[in-house]
Coordinates of C-alpha atoms in Angstrom, one line a residue:
Chain A
G27 CA 1.0 15.2 -19.0
E28 CA -1.9 11.8 -19.5
S29 CA -1.2 8.2 -19.4
V30 CA -3.7 5.5 -21.2
G31 CA -3.7 3.2 -18.1
L32 CA -2.4 -0.1 -18.7
H33 CA -0.5 1.1 -21.8
L34 CA 1.7 2.9 -20.4
P35 CA 2.6 2.7 -16.5
T36 CA 4.4 5.4 -16.4
L37 CA 4.3 9.6 -16.3
S38 CA 6.5 12.0 -15.9
V39 CA 5.7 15.3 -15.3
Q40 CA 7.4 18.7 -14.4
E41 CA 6.6 20.2 -11.5
G42 CA 3.4 22.4 -10.9
D43 CA 2.5 20.7 -14.3
N44 CA -1.1 19.1 -13.9
S45 CA -1.4 15.6 -14.1
I46 CA -4.0 13.0 -15.1
I47 CA -3.8 9.5 -14.4
N48 CA -6.3 7.1 -16.8
C49 CA -7.6 3.6 -15.6
A50 CA -10.2 1.3 -17.2
Y51 CA -12.7 -0.7 -16.7
S52 CA -14.3 -3.4 -17.2
N53 CA -17.1 -4.9 -15.0
S54 CA -20.4 -3.1 -15.9
A55 CA -21.2 -3.6 -12.1
S56 CA -19.0 -1.6 -10.4
D57 CA -20.6 0.9 -8.4
Y58 CA -17.7 2.1 -6.5
F59 CA -14.5 3.6 -7.3
I60 CA -11.5 4.4 -5.4
W61 CA -8.2 5.9 -6.0
Y62 CA -4.3 5.2 -4.1
K63 CA -1.4 6.5 -4.3
Q64 CA 1.7 4.3 -2.3
E65 CA 5.5 5.1 -2.6
S66 CA 7.9 2.6 -2.1
G67 CA 7.6 0.8 0.7
K68 CA 3.9 1.3 1.9
G69 CA 1.3 0.7 1.4
P70 CA -1.7 2.6 -0.7
Q71 CA -3.0 5.2 0.4
F72 CA -6.3 5.7 0.3
I73 CA -6.7 9.7 -1.9
I74 CA -10.4 9.4 -3.3
D75 CA -13.3 7.6 -3.7
I76 CA -16.7 8.4 -6.4
R77 CA -19.8 6.0 -6.7
S78 CA -21.6 5.7 -9.3
N79 CA -24.2 8.0 -9.1
M80 CA -21.6 10.6 -9.7
D81 CA -19.6 11.7 -12.5
K82 CA -17.2 14.1 -10.9
R83 CA -15.6 14.3 -7.4
Q84 CA -13.3 17.0 -6.1
G85 CA -10.8 16.5 -2.8
Q86 CA -7.8 18.8 -2.9
R87 CA -5.8 19.2 -5.6
V88 CA -7.0 16.2 -7.1
T89 CA -10.3 15.6 -8.9
V90 CA -11.6 12.2 -10.1
L91 CA -14.2 11.2 -13.4
L92 CA -16.3 8.6 -13.6
N93 CA -17.3 8.1 -17.1
K94 CA -19.7 5.1 -17.2
T95 CA -20.3 4.8 -20.4
V96 CA -17.2 4.4 -21.8
K97 CA -16.0 2.5 -18.7
H98 CA -13.3 5.0 -17.6
L99 CA -12.1 6.4 -14.5
S100 CA -9.5 9.5 -14.5
L101 CA -7.2 10.9 -11.9
Q102 CA -6.3 15.2 -12.6
I103 CA -3.8 15.8 -10.2
A104 CA -3.3 20.0 -9.9
A105 CA -0.3 21.9 -9.5
T106 CA 1.9 18.3 -9.2
Q107 CA 4.9 18.3 -6.9
P108 CA 7.5 16.5 -6.4
G109 CA 5.6 15.0 -3.1
D110 CA 3.4 13.3 -5.7
S111 CA 6.1 10.9 -7.1
A112 CA 5.0 7.6 -6.5
V113 CA 2.3 4.6 -8.0
Y114 CA -1.1 5.4 -8.8
F115 CA -4.7 2.9 -8.6
C116 CA -7.4 2.7 -9.1
A117 CA -9.8 0.2 -7.4
E118 CA -13.1 -0.8 -8.2
N119 CA -15.4 -2.9 -6.5
R120 CA -17.6 -5.3 -8.3
N121 CA -21.2 -5.7 -7.0
D122 CA -22.1 -8.1 -9.3
R123 CA -23.5 -12.1 -8.4
G124 CA -20.8 -14.2 -6.3
S125 CA -18.8 -10.8 -5.8
T126 CA -17.4 -10.1 -2.3
L127 CA -18.8 -6.8 -1.2
G128 CA -16.2 -4.6 -0.6
R129 CA -13.7 -6.4 -2.0
L130 CA -11.1 -4.5 -4.6
Y131 CA -10.6 -4.8 -7.8
F132 CA -6.6 -2.9 -8.6
G133 CA -5.7 -2.2 -12.0
R134 CA -2.0 -2.6 -12.5
G135 CA -1.3 1.0 -11.7
T136 CA 0.4 4.1 -13.2
Q137 CA 3.4 5.0 -12.2
L138 CA 4.6 8.6 -11.5
T139 CA 7.6 10.7 -11.9
V140 CA 7.7 14.5 -10.7
W141 CA 10.9 16.5 -12.3
P142 CA 11.7 19.9 -11.0
Chain B
G1 CA -2.0 3.0 16.9
A2 CA -4.0 5.1 14.4
G3 CA -4.0 2.7 11.1
V4 CA -3.3 -0.8 10.1
S5 CA 0.2 -2.2 11.8
Q6 CA 1.4 -5.2 9.8
S7 CA 4.8 -7.3 11.5
P8 CA 7.3 -8.0 10.3
R9 CA 8.1 -5.4 8.1
Y10 CA 10.8 -8.3 6.2
K11 CA 11.0 -11.5 7.0
V12 CA 13.5 -14.9 4.9
A13 CA 12.3 -17.8 4.9
K14 CA 14.1 -20.3 3.9
R15 CA 11.4 -22.7 0.9
G16 CA 10.1 -25.5 3.1
Q17 CA 9.9 -23.2 6.1
D18 CA 6.7 -21.8 7.9
V19 CA 5.6 -18.5 8.4
A20 CA 3.1 -16.5 10.7
L21 CA 2.0 -12.6 9.2
R22 CA 0.8 -10.1 12.1
C23 CA -1.9 -7.5 11.4
D24 CA -3.3 -5.2 13.4
P25 CA -5.9 -3.5 12.4
I26 CA -7.7 0.6 13.0
S27 CA -10.0 0.0 16.1
G28 CA -13.5 -0.6 15.5
H29 CA -12.4 -2.4 11.6
V30 CA -15.3 -4.9 11.3
S31 CA -14.1 -6.0 7.4
L32 CA -10.2 -7.0 7.3
F33 CA -8.7 -7.6 3.5
W34 CA -5.4 -9.7 3.7
Y35 CA -3.3 -9.1 -0.6
Q36 CA -1.1 -10.0 -1.5
Q37 CA 1.4 -8.1 -3.6
A38 CA 3.9 -9.2 -6.3
L39 CA 6.9 -6.5 -7.4
G40 CA 5.3 -4.0 -10.7
Q41 CA 1.7 -5.0 -10.1
G42 CA -1.5 -4.2 -8.0
P43 CA -2.7 -5.9 -5.0
E44 CA -4.3 -9.5 -5.2
F45 CA -7.0 -10.4 -3.2
L46 CA -6.7 -13.5 -1.2
T47 CA -9.5 -13.9 1.9
Y48 CA -12.0 -11.3 3.7
F49 CA -12.9 -11.0 7.1
Q50 CA -16.5 -9.7 8.4
N51 CA -15.2 -9.5 12.4
E52 CA -14.3 -13.3 13.5
A53 CA -15.9 -15.5 10.1
Q54 CA -13.8 -15.5 7.1
L55 CA -16.7 -15.3 4.4
D56 CA -13.8 -15.5 1.4
K57 CA -11.4 -17.3 0.6
S58 CA -11.2 -18.2 -2.4
G59 CA -8.2 -15.7 -3.4
L60 CA -5.3 -17.9 -1.7
P61 CA -3.4 -19.8 -4.2
S62 CA -3.3 -22.7 -2.0
D63 CA -4.3 -24.9 1.1
R64 CA -0.1 -24.2 1.8
F65 CA -2.6 -21.1 3.4
F66 CA -4.4 -20.2 6.2
A67 CA -5.9 -17.2 7.7
E68 CA -7.6 -16.7 11.3
R69 CA -8.9 -13.6 13.0
P70 CA -11.0 -15.2 16.2
E71 CA -12.0 -12.4 17.6
G72 CA -12.7 -10.2 15.5
S73 CA -9.6 -8.1 15.4
V74 CA -6.5 -9.1 14.9
S75 CA -5.2 -11.0 12.3
T76 CA -3.1 -14.2 11.3
L77 CA -1.8 -15.0 7.5
K78 CA 0.1 -18.6 7.9
I79 CA 2.0 -19.7 4.9
Q80 CA 3.8 -23.7 4.9
R81 CA 6.3 -24.7 3.4
T82 CA 6.9 -21.7 2.0
Q83 CA 8.0 -21.6 -1.8
Q84 CA 9.9 -18.8 -3.8
E85 CA 6.8 -18.1 -6.0
D86 CA 5.5 -17.1 -2.1
S87 CA 8.0 -14.6 -2.4
A88 CA 5.2 -10.5 -2.4
V89 CA 4.6 -7.8 -0.2
Y90 CA 1.6 -9.2 2.3
L91 CA -1.2 -5.9 2.8
C92 CA -3.4 -6.3 5.0
A93 CA -6.4 -3.7 5.4
S94 CA -8.9 -3.5 7.2
S95 CA -12.8 -1.2 6.7
L96 CA -15.7 0.1 8.6
D97 CA -17.9 -1.9 7.6
N98 CA -18.0 -3.6 3.9
Y99 CA -20.3 -1.4 2.0
N100 CA -18.3 1.1 -0.2
S101 CA -16.1 1.9 2.4
P102 CA -12.4 2.9 1.4
L103 CA -9.8 -0.3 2.5
H104 CA -7.6 1.1 4.5
F105 CA -3.9 -0.2 4.3
G106 CA -1.0 -1.2 6.5
N107 CA 2.5 -1.0 5.3
G108 CA 2.4 -4.6 4.3
T109 CA 5.5 -7.4 4.9
R110 CA 7.7 -8.2 3.1
L111 CA 8.3 -11.6 2.4
T112 CA 11.3 -13.2 1.0
V113 CA 11.7 -16.8 0.5
T114 CA 15.4 -18.3 -0.7

């Protein structure tokens, strides 16, 4: 299954399928990106990050892809499990004049629901 | 503890009351951030500390909001004369430094103003 950022905030997939969650960003000075997972009643949990000098980074069952040309970020989750059900946020660090270094700007988020 | 700790987890305040929200960051983390998260939205920046210095408070919505971190560890976010629009989850996050380090979030304080 695949989502399209802010325009499709929900994604439903079957257990075992791969999930793709997309995120668009607008600031060309952004140089550091993070994906967070937020379960109900909890704070955002770090999943994976990527710096702008990379276009792909892999973790355990997750892959982040960065396309700076079109300012697009995606999170791929392999073999999605019910425990992956949560809201996923992309966040960017805007390294431009006047921005507080380390301050993250969050997108609206995508609700991922995994059904058996 | 191993993570960022926030207290209380839930706070109900009557309109006009003052509230104080506490954050214990990860030990040794220099940077501390406060974010506000409305229902169904992503976290929005409120303020940032580097050690005890408040370097950015541009996200605080009004002068009713005040944050401090006097000894460079524990931080308190205070909201005076609470209004209904202050109802939200207040998240605290810390990081080892402020250069491209992931923020580690606490579970937040859910504030409800009645």
